[in-house]
Short mmCIF file of C-alpha atoms and ligand atoms in Angstrom, two decimals:
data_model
loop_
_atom_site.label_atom_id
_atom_site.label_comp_id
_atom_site.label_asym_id
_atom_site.label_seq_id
_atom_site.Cartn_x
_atom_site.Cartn_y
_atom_site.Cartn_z
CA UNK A 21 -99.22 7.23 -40.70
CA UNK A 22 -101.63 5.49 -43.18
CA UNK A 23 -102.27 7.17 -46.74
CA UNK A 24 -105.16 9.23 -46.13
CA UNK A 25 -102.99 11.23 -43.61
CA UNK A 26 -99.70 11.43 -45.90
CA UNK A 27 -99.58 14.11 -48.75
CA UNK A 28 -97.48 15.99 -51.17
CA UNK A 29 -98.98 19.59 -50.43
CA UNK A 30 -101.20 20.94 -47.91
CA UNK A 31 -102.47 23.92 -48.50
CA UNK A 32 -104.78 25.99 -45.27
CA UNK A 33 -107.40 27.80 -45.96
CA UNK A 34 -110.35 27.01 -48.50
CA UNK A 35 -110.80 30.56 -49.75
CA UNK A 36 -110.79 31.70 -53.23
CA UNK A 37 -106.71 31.24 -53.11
CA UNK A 38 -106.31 28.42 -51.31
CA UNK A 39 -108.32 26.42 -53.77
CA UNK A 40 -106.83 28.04 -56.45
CA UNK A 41 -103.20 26.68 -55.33
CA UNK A 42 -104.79 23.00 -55.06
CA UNK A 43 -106.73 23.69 -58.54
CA UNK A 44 -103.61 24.84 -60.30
CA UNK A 45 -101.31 22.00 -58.80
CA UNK A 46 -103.94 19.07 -59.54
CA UNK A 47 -103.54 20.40 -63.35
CA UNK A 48 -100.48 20.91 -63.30
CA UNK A 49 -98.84 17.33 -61.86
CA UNK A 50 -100.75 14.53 -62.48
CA UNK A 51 -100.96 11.63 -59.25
CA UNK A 52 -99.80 14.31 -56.98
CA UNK A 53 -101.08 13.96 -53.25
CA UNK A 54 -103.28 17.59 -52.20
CA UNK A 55 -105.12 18.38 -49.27
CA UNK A 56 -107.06 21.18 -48.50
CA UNK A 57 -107.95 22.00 -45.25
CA UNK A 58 -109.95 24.58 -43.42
CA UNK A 59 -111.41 25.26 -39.74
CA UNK A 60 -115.10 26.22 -40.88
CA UNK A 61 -117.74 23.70 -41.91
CA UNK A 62 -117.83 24.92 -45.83
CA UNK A 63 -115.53 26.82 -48.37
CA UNK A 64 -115.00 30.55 -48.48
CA UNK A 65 -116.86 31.36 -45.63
CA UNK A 66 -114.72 34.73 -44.59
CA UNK A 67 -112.85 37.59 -46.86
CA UNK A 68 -113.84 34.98 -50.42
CA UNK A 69 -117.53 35.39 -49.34
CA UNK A 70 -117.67 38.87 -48.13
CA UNK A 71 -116.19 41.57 -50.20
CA UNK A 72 -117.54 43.45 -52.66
CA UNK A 73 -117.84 40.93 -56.07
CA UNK A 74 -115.84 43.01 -58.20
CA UNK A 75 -113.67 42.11 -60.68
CA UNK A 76 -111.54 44.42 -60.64
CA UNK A 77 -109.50 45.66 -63.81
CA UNK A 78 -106.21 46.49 -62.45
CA UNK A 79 -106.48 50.34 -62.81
CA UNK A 80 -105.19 51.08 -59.15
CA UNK A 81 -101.99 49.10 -59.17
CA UNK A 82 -98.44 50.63 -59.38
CA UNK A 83 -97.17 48.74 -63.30
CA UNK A 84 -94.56 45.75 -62.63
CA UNK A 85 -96.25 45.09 -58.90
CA UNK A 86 -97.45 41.87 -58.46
CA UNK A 87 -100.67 42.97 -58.03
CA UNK A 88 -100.89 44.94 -61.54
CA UNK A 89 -99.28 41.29 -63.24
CA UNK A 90 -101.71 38.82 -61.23
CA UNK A 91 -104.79 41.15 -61.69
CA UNK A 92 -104.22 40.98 -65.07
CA UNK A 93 -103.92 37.71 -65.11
CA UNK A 94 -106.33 36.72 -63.44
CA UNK A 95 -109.50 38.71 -64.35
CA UNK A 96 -109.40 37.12 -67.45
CA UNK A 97 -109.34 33.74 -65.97
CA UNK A 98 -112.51 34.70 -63.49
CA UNK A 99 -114.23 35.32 -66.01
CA UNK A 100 -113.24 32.31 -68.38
CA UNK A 101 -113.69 30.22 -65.23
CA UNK A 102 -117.58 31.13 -64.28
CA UNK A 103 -118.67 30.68 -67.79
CA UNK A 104 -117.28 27.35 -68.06
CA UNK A 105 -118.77 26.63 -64.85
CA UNK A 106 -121.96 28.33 -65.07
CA UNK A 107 -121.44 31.11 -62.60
CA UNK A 108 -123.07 34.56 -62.73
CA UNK A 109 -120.22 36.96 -64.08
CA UNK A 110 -120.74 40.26 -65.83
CA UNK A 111 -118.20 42.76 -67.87
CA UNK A 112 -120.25 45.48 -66.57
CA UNK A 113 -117.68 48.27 -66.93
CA UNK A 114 -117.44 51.02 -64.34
CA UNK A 115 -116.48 55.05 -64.26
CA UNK A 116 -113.90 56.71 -61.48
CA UNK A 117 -115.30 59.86 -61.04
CA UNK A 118 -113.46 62.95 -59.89
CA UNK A 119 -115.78 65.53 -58.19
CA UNK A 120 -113.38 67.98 -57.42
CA UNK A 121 -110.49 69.20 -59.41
CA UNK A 122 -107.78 68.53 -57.09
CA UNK A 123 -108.32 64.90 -58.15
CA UNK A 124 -107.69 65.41 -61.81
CA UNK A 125 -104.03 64.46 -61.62
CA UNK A 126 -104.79 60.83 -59.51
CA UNK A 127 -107.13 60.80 -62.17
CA UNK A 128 -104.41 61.26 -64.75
CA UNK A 129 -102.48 58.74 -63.24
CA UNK A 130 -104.70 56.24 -62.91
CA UNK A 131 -105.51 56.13 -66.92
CA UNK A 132 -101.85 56.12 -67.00
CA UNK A 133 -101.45 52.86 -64.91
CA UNK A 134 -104.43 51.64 -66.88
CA UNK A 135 -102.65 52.06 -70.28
CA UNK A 136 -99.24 50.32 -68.38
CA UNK A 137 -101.43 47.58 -67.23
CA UNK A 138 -102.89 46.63 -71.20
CA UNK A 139 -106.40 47.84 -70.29
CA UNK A 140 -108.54 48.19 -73.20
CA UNK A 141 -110.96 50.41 -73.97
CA UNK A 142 -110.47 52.67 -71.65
CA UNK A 143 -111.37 56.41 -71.93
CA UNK A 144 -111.46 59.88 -70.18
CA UNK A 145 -114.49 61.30 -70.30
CA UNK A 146 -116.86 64.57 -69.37
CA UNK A 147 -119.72 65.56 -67.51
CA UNK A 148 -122.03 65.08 -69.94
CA UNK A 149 -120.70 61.16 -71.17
CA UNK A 150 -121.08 60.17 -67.25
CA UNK A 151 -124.57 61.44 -67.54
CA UNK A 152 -125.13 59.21 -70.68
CA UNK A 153 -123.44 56.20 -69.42
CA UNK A 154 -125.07 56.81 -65.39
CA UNK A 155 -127.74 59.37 -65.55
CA UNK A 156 -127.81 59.97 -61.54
CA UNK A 157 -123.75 60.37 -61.44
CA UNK A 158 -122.27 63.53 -61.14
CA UNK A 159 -118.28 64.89 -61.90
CA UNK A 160 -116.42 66.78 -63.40
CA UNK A 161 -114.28 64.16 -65.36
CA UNK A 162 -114.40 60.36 -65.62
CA UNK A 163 -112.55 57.23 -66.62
CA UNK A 164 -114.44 54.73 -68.17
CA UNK A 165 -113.24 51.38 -68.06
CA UNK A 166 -114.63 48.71 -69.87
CA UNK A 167 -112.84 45.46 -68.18
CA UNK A 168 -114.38 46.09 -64.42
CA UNK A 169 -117.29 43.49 -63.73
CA UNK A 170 -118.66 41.64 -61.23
CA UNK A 171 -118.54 37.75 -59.97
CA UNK A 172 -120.47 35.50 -57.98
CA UNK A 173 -116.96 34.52 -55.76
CA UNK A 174 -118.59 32.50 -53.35
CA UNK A 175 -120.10 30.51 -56.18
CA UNK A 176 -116.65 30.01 -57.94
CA UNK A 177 -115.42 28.73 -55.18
CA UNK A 178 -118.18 26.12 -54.23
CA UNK A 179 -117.76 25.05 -58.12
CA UNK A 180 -114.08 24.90 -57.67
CA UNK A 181 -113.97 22.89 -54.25
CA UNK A 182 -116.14 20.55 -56.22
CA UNK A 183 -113.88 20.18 -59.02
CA UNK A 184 -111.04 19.74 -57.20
CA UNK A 185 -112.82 16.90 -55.38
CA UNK A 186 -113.61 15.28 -58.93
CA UNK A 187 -110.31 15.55 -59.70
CA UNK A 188 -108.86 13.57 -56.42
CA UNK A 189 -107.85 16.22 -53.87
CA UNK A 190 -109.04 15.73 -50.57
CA UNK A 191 -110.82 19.34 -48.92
CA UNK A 192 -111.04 18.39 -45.72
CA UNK A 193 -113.57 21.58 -43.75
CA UNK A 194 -113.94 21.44 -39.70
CA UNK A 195 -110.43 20.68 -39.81
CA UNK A 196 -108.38 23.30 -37.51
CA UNK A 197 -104.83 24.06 -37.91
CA UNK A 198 -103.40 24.31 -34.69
CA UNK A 199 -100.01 23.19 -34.87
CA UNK A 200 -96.51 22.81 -37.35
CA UNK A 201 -93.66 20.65 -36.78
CA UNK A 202 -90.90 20.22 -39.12
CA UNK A 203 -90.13 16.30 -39.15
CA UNK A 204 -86.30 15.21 -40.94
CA UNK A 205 -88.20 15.40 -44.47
CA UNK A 206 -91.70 16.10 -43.91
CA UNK A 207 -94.13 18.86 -42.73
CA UNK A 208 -96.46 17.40 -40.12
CA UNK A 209 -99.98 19.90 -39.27
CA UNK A 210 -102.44 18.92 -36.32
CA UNK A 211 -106.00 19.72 -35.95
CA UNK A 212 -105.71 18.39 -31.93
CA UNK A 213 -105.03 14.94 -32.05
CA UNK A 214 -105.33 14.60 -36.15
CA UNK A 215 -102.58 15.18 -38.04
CA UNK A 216 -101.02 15.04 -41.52
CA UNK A 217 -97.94 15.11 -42.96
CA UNK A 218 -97.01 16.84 -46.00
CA UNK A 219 -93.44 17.55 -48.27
CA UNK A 220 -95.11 21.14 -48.74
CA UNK A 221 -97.19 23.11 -46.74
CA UNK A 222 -98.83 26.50 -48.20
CA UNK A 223 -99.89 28.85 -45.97
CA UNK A 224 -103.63 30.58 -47.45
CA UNK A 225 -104.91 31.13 -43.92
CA UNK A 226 -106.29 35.02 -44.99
CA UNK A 227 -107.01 36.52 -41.55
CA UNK A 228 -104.95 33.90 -40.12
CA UNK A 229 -102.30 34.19 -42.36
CA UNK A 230 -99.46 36.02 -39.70
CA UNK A 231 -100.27 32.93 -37.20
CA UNK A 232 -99.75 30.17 -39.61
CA UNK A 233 -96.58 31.79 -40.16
CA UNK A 234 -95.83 31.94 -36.76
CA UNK A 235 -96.94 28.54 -36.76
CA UNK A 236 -94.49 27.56 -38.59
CA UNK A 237 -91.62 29.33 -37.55
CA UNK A 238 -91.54 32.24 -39.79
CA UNK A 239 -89.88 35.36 -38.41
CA UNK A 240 -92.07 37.41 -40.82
CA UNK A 241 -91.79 41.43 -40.87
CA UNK A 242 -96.02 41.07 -41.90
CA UNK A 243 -98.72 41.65 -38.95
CA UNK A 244 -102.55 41.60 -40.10
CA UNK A 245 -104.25 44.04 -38.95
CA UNK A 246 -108.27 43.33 -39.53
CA UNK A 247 -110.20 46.29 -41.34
CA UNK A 248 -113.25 45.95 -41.03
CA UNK A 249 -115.95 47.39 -44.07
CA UNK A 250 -119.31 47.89 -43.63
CA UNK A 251 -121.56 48.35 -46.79
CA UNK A 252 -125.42 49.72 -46.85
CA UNK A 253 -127.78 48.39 -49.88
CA UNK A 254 -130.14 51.18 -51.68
CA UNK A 255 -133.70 50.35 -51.47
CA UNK A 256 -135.37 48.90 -54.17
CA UNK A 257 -136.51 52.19 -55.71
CA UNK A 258 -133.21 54.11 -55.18
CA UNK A 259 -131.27 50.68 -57.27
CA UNK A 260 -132.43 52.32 -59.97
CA UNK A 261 -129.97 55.33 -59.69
CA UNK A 262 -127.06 53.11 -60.56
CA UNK A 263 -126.50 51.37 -63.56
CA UNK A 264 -122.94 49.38 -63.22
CA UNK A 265 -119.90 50.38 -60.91
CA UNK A 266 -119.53 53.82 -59.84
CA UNK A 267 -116.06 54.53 -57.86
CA UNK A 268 -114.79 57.59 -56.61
CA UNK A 269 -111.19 58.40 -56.95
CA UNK A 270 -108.68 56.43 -54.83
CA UNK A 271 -107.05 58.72 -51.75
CA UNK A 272 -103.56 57.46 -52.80
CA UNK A 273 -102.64 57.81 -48.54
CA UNK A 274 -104.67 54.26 -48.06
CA UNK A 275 -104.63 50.81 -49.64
CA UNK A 276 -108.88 50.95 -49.74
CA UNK A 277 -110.42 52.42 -52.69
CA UNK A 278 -113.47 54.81 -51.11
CA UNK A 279 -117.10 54.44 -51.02
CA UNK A 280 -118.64 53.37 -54.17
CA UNK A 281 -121.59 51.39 -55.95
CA UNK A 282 -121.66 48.42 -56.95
CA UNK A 283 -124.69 46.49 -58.79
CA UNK A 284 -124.03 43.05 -57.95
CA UNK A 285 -124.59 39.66 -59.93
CA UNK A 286 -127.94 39.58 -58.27
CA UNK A 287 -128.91 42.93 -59.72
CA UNK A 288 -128.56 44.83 -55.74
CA UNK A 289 -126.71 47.79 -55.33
CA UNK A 290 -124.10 47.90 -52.52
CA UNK A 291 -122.44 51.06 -50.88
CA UNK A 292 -119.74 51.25 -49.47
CA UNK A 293 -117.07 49.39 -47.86
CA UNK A 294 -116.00 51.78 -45.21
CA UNK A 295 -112.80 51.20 -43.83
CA UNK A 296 -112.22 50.54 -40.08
CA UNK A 297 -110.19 49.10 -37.34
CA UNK A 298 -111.84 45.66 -36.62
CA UNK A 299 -112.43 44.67 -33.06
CA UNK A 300 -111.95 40.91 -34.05
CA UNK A 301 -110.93 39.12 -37.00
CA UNK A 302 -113.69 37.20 -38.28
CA UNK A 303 -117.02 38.29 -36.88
CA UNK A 304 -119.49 40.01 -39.20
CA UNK A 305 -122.36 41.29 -36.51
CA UNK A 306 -122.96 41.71 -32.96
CA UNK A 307 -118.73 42.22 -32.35
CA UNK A 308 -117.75 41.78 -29.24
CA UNK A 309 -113.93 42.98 -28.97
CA UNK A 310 -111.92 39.64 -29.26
CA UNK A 311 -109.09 40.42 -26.48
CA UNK A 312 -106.43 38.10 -28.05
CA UNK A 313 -106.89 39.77 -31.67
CA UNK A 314 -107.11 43.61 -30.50
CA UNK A 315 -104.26 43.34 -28.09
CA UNK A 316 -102.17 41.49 -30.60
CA UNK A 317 -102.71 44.66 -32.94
CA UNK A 318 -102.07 47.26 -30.60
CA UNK A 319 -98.71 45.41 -29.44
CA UNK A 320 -97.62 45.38 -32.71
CA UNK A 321 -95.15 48.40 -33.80
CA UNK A 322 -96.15 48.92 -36.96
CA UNK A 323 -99.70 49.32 -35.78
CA UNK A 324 -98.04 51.81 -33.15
CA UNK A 325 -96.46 53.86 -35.96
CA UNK A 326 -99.81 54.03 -37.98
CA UNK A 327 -101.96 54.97 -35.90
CA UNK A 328 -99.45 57.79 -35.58
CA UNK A 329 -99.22 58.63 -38.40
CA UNK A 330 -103.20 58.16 -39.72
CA UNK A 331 -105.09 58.76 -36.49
CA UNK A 332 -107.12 61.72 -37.67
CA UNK A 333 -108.20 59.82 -40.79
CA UNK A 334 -109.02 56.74 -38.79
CA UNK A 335 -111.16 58.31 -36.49
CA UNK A 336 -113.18 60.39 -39.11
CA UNK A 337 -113.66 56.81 -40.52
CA UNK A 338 -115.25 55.32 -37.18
CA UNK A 339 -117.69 58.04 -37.26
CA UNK A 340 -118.61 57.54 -40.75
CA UNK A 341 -119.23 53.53 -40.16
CA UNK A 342 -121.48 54.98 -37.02
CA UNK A 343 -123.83 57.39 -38.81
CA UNK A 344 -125.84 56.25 -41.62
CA UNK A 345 -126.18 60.36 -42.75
CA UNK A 346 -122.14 61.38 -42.68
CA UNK A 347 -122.63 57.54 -44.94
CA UNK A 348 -124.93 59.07 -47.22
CA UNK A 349 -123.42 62.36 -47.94
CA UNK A 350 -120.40 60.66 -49.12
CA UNK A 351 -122.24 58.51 -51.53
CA UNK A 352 -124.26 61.77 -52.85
CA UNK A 353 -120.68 62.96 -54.10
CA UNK A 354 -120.96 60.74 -56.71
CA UNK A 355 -124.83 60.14 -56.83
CA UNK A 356 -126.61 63.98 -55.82
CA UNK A 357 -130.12 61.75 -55.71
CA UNK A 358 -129.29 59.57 -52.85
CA UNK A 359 -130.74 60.35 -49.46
CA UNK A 360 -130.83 59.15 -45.81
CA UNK A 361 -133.45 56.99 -47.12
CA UNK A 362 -132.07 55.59 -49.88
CA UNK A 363 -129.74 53.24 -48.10
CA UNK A 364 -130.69 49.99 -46.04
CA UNK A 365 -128.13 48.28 -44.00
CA UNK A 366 -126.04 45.87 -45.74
CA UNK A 367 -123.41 43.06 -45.41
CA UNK A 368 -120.06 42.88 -43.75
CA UNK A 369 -116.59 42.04 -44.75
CA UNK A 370 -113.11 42.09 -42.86
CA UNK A 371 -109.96 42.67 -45.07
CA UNK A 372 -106.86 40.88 -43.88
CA UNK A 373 -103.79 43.85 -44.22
CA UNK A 374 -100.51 43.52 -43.96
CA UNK A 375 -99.24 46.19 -42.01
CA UNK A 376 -95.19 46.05 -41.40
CA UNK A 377 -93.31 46.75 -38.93
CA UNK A 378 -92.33 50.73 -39.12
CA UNK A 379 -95.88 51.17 -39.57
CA UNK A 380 -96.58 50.62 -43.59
CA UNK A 381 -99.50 49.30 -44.86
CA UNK A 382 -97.99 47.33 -47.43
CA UNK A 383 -99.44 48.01 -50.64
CA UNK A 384 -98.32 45.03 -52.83
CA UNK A 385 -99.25 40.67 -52.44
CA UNK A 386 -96.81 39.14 -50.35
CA UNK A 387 -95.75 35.28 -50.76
CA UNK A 388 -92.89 34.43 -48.51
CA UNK A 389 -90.94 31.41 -49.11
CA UNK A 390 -89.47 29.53 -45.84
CA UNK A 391 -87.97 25.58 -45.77
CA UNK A 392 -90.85 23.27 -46.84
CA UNK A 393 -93.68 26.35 -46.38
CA UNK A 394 -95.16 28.87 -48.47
CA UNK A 395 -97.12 31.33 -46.63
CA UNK A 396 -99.29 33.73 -48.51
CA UNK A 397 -99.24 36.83 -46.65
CA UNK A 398 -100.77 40.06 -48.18
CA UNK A 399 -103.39 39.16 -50.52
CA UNK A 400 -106.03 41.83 -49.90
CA UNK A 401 -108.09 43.51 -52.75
CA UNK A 402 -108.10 42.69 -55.88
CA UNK A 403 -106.97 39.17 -54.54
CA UNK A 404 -110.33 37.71 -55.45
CA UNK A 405 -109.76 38.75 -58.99
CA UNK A 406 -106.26 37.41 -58.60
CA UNK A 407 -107.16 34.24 -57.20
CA UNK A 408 -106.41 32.01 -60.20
CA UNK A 409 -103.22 34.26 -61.13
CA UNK A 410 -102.38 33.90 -57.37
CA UNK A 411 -102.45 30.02 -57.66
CA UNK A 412 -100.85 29.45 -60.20
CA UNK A 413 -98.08 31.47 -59.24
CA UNK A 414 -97.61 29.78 -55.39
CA UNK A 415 -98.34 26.42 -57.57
CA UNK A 416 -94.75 27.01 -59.20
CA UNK A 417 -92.96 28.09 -55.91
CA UNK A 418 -94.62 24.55 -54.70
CA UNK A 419 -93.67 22.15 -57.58
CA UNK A 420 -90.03 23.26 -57.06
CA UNK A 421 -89.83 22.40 -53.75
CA UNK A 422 -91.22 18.76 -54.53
C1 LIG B 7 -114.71 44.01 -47.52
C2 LIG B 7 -113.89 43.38 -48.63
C3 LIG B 7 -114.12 43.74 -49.96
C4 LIG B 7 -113.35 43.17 -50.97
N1 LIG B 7 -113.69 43.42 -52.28
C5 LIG B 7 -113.03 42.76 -53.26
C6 LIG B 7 -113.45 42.90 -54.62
O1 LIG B 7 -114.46 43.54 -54.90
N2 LIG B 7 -112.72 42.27 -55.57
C7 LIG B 7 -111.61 41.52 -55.28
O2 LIG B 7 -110.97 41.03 -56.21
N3 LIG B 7 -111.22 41.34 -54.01
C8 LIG B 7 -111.92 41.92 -53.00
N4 LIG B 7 -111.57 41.71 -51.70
C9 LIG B 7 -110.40 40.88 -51.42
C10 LIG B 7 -110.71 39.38 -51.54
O3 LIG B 7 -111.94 39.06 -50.94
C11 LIG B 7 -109.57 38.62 -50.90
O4 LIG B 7 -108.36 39.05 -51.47
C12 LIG B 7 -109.67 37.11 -51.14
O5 LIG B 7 -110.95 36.63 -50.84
C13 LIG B 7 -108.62 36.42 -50.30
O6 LIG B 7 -108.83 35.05 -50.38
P1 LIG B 7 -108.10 34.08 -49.38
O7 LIG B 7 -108.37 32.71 -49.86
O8 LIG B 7 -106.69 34.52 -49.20
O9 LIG B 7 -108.76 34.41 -47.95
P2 LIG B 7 -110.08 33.87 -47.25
O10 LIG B 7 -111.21 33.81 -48.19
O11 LIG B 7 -110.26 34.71 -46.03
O12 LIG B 7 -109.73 32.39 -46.84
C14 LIG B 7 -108.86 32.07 -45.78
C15 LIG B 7 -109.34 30.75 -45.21
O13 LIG B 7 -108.40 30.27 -44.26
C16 LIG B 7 -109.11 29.59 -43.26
N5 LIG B 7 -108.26 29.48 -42.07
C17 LIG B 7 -107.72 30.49 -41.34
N6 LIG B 7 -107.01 30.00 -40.31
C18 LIG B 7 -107.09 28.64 -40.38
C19 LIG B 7 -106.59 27.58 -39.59
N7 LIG B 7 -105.83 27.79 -38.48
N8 LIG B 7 -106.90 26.29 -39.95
C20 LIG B 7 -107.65 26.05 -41.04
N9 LIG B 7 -108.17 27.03 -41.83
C21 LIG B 7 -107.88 28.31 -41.50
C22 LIG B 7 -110.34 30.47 -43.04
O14 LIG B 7 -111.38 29.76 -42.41
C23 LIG B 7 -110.67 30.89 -44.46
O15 LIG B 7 -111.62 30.05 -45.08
C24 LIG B 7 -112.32 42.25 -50.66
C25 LIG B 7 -112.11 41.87 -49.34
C26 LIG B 7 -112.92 42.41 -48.34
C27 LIG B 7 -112.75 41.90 -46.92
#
């Protein structure tokens, strides 16, 4: 094989954490070999381009999980990173708000994993501090939270792809993963008749992550199971209702944190995600049901044993994503002023979660080690905040293997 096809790492997937692998491995060896591919014709075209923007604090996540550590971590270095690079960022704060009192003690608990996790600034607060920090919110209690903000993540990730290419690492788009073989002492990937070799291979494949691994070999307990969340947008003269981030309080049964506004970078305000079963993996409107992606889900035994276990939930939630009014009511929990009127129909996203096999959504990242392969396999929400945490962690796992 000649040079341009022989590497030290190869890392799939050009999202927010693949990049940050390739980012935190060119600066951390100098004259190693990286190459960065990915199937779609740009960077962060799926989960890194359509979530929410939030940069999250770390409020939600049980203390000592990865997640809580790499959160941390790496909201600090989201935000370092877009003003060094010029892209829009904003320590906006946001409030949870608890409408009812039987969510006073998640409530509780939440400041309490926000004091484990180092936050600062944050602070319980009543009805009438909600009203002066979000004049249209309602609740009965709040936690204020300094740290949340939002991030332009499909910017950070054009500005880091174009670092990294500055910096010598090849990011190679249009470029398909559809094979692994394991040579003697090398890693070789194809993209049909292309291939490259590689000492390391790191799995970032998001959506794709549970066939990579498969790919490769890996026996892994982790199926993804697509979720798909649909937001709406207020209209121009309901924005004004919402000054920053306003969340309701988590339902600790699921891994998704509720419908809630969000002003973005570009001053819009979002609501929503919902949370729903995705008919295919990565398509944003006009779904048809991919065949291949909802059979592989409904094969799988862990999806078996949720749906046994959440199937009343789940439903409630496909009737929600259908009707813009049940929508609305649940936003006017937290916002009394909003009507059927108010909201406008907004963007798309599909989470990749981990779902193992007696039916757990797993809560926590998961990075799975196997011969010359790193596969990243949970990495849902806050894993844009994480990103640069996230790389720099998998970065390590890789060096040691070189
Ligand atoms: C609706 C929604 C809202 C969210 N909100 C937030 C939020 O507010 N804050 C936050 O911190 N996080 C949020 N997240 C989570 C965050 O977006 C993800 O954790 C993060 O983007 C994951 O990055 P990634 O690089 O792993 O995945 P991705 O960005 O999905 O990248 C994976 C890449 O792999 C490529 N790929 C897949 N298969 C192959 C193959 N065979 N060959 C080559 N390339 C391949 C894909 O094309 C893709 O570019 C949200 C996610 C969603 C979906």
């Amino acid at each position: 094989m000649n040079d341009e096809r022989v590497f030290d790492v190869c890392v799939v997937g050009a999202g927010l954490i693949g990049l940050s692998v390739a980012l935190a491995l060119s600066r951390s060896m100098s004259g190693i070999r990286i190459v960065v591919v990915d199937k779609e014709d740009g960077v962060a075209r799926h989960q890194s381009s359509h979530n929410s923007g939030v940069v999250h604090s770390g409020l939600y996540y049980r203390p000592g999980s990865l997640k809580s550590r790499l959160c941390a971590e790496g909201r600090r270095e989201i935000y370092e990173m877009c003003a060094e690079y010029g892209v829009p960022a904003s320590r906006t704060g946001k409030l949870v708000i608890a409408t009812r009192e039987s969510e006073l003690s998640a409530l509780s608990e939440l400041e309490r994993r926000g004091r484990a996790a180092g936050l600062t600034g944050l602070e319980r607060i009543g009805p009438a501090e909600i009203r002066e920090r979000e004049p249209h919110a309602t609740g009965i209690a709040a936690l204020q939270v300094p740290e949340a903000g939002v991030a332009d993540f499909p910017g950070l990730a054009r500005e880091m792809s174009a670092v990294l290419q500055t910096e010598g690492v090849d990011v190679r788009t249009a470029w398909s993963l559809s094979s692994i073989t394991h040579g003697p002492s090398r890693i070789v990937a194809t993209n049909g008749d292309d291939a490259i070799e590689a000492s390391v291979l790191v799995n970032c494949a998001g959506l794709h992550s549970d066939r990579v691994a498969a790919m490769a070999g890996v026996d892994s307990d982790i199926k993804i199971v697509p979720f798909r969340g649909e937001y709406y947008r207020l209209k121009d003269d309901a924005a004004r209702l919402v000054n920053a981030l306003i969340y309701p309080v988590p339902d600790p049964r699921f891994p998704f944190l509720g419908v809630h506004f969000t002003r973005r970078v570009d001053g819009s305000v979002e609501v929503g995600p919902n949370a729903v079963l995705a008919l295919a993996r990565e398509q944003y409107r006009n779904v048809r049901p991919n065949v291949h992606d909802m059979g592989e889900v409904i094969a799988s035994r862990g999806f078996r044993r949720l749906a046994l276990r959440h199937g009343v939930s789940g439903v409630s939630e496909l009737v929600r994503s259908r009707s813009k009014r049940l929508y609305a009511r649940q936003a006017r929990r937290l916002v009394p002023a909003i009507t059927h009127d108010s909201l406008i129909q907004g963007g798309v996203g599909v989470r990749a979660q981990a779902i193992a096999r007696d039916g757990a959504l797993v809560d926590d990242f998961v990075i799975e080690r196997a011969g010359g392969t790193i596969h990243v396999l949970n990495a849902p929400s806050p894993g844009a905040t994480a990103s640069i945490a996230i790389g720099r962690h998998v970065a390590r796992m890789a060096r040691e293997m070189l």
